[in-house]
mmCIF file of C-alpha atoms in Angstrom:
data_model
loop_
_atom_site.group_PDB
_atom_site.id
_atom_site.type_symbol
_atom_site.label_atom_id
_atom_site.label_comp_id
_atom_site.label_asym_id
_atom_site.label_seq_id
_atom_site.Cartn_x
_atom_site.Cartn_y
_atom_site.Cartn_z
ATOM 1 C CA UNK A 1 38.971 17.479 -5.676
ATOM 2 C CA UNK A 2 35.840 17.288 -7.832
ATOM 3 C CA UNK A 3 37.488 14.609 -9.986
ATOM 4 C CA UNK A 4 37.592 12.259 -6.984
ATOM 5 C CA UNK A 5 33.812 12.367 -6.716
ATOM 6 C CA UNK A 6 32.441 9.187 -8.308
ATOM 7 C CA UNK A 7 28.949 10.503 -9.024
ATOM 8 C CA UNK A 8 27.268 11.985 -12.032
ATOM 9 C CA UNK A 9 25.358 15.240 -12.296
ATOM 10 C CA UNK A 10 22.280 13.770 -10.602
ATOM 11 C CA UNK A 11 24.286 12.595 -7.604
ATOM 12 C CA UNK A 12 23.437 8.927 -8.121
ATOM 13 C CA UNK A 13 26.264 6.514 -7.305
ATOM 14 C CA UNK A 14 27.904 4.619 -10.138
ATOM 15 C CA UNK A 15 27.616 1.294 -8.307
ATOM 16 C CA UNK A 16 24.098 -0.170 -8.360
ATOM 17 C CA UNK A 17 22.487 -0.756 -4.957
ATOM 18 C CA UNK A 18 22.923 -4.214 -3.451
ATOM 19 C CA UNK A 19 21.365 -6.149 -0.605
ATOM 20 C CA UNK A 20 18.613 -4.457 1.347
ATOM 21 C CA UNK A 21 18.911 -1.235 -0.651
ATOM 22 C CA UNK A 22 18.261 -3.156 -3.886
ATOM 23 C CA UNK A 23 15.260 -4.935 -2.390
ATOM 24 C CA UNK A 24 13.852 -1.654 -1.059
ATOM 25 C CA UNK A 25 14.331 0.074 -4.417
ATOM 26 C CA UNK A 26 12.704 -2.815 -6.278
ATOM 27 C CA UNK A 27 9.756 -2.820 -3.857
ATOM 28 C CA UNK A 28 9.361 0.945 -4.117
ATOM 29 C CA UNK A 29 9.386 0.730 -7.907
ATOM 30 C CA UNK A 30 6.743 -2.019 -7.821
ATOM 31 C CA UNK A 31 4.502 -0.018 -5.468
ATOM 32 C CA UNK A 32 4.882 3.033 -7.688
ATOM 33 C CA UNK A 33 3.903 1.058 -10.793
ATOM 34 C CA UNK A 34 0.876 -0.490 -9.052
ATOM 35 C CA UNK A 35 -0.294 2.873 -7.701
ATOM 36 C CA UNK A 36 0.002 4.367 -11.176
ATOM 37 C CA UNK A 37 -1.944 1.460 -12.676
ATOM 38 C CA UNK A 38 -4.658 1.845 -10.022
ATOM 39 C CA UNK A 39 -4.901 5.584 -10.690
ATOM 40 C CA UNK A 40 -5.245 4.984 -14.430
ATOM 41 C CA UNK A 41 -7.891 2.312 -13.795
ATOM 42 C CA UNK A 42 -9.892 4.619 -11.545
ATOM 43 C CA UNK A 43 -9.652 7.418 -14.099
ATOM 44 C CA UNK A 44 -10.904 5.093 -16.842
ATOM 45 C CA UNK A 45 -13.719 3.544 -14.774
ATOM 46 C CA UNK A 46 -14.831 5.955 -12.035
ATOM 47 C CA UNK A 47 -18.236 4.356 -11.397
ATOM 48 C CA UNK A 48 -16.755 0.874 -11.031
ATOM 49 C CA UNK A 49 -14.151 2.219 -8.606
ATOM 50 C CA UNK A 50 -16.796 4.012 -6.557
ATOM 51 C CA UNK A 51 -18.983 0.915 -6.477
ATOM 52 C CA UNK A 52 -16.083 -1.294 -5.423
ATOM 53 C CA UNK A 53 -15.097 1.146 -2.679
ATOM 54 C CA UNK A 54 -18.673 1.278 -1.423
ATOM 55 C CA UNK A 55 -18.990 -2.518 -1.476
ATOM 56 C CA UNK A 56 -15.751 -3.015 0.467
ATOM 57 C CA UNK A 57 -16.819 -0.390 2.999
ATOM 58 C CA UNK A 58 -20.219 -2.004 3.511
ATOM 59 C CA UNK A 59 -18.635 -5.434 3.891
ATOM 60 C CA UNK A 60 -16.175 -4.124 6.492
ATOM 61 C CA UNK A 61 -19.010 -2.409 8.365
ATOM 62 C CA UNK A 62 -21.107 -5.592 8.327
ATOM 63 C CA UNK A 63 -18.219 -7.701 9.638
ATOM 64 C CA UNK A 64 -17.575 -5.193 12.434
ATOM 65 C CA UNK A 65 -21.250 -5.037 13.304
ATOM 66 C CA UNK A 66 -21.588 -8.827 13.485
ATOM 67 C CA UNK A 67 -18.455 -9.144 15.604
ATOM 68 C CA UNK A 68 -19.701 -6.428 17.937
ATOM 69 C CA UNK A 69 -23.151 -7.933 18.282
ATOM 70 C CA UNK A 70 -21.848 -11.447 18.856
ATOM 71 C CA UNK A 71 -19.530 -10.274 21.647
ATOM 72 C CA UNK A 72 -22.438 -8.531 23.427
ATOM 73 C CA UNK A 73 -24.760 -11.534 23.140
ATOM 74 C CA UNK A 74 -22.325 -14.081 24.568
ATOM 75 C CA UNK A 75 -20.925 -11.922 27.364
ATOM 76 C CA UNK A 76 -17.386 -12.340 26.006
ATOM 77 C CA UNK A 77 -15.476 -9.754 24.096
ATOM 78 C CA UNK A 78 -12.878 -10.258 21.408
ATOM 79 C CA UNK A 79 -10.664 -7.569 22.928
ATOM 80 C CA UNK A 80 -9.696 -7.130 26.561
#
């Protein structure tokens, strides 16, 4: 019965994934590579990463503050 099993020791199928499974695997591999590259970049340049994170956070806060203030001044809100 074990000879009928078409998988290797790791349990991976012999046939490569096709269709949506192939796209999902390719996307997951790309995300994994980018996350690894980002982690290496942060490890190599910690002060630049901290500065960039702080700058993005301040920019997001400023945009939220301006949107909040402008909705109070005009009497209209962006969200209902």
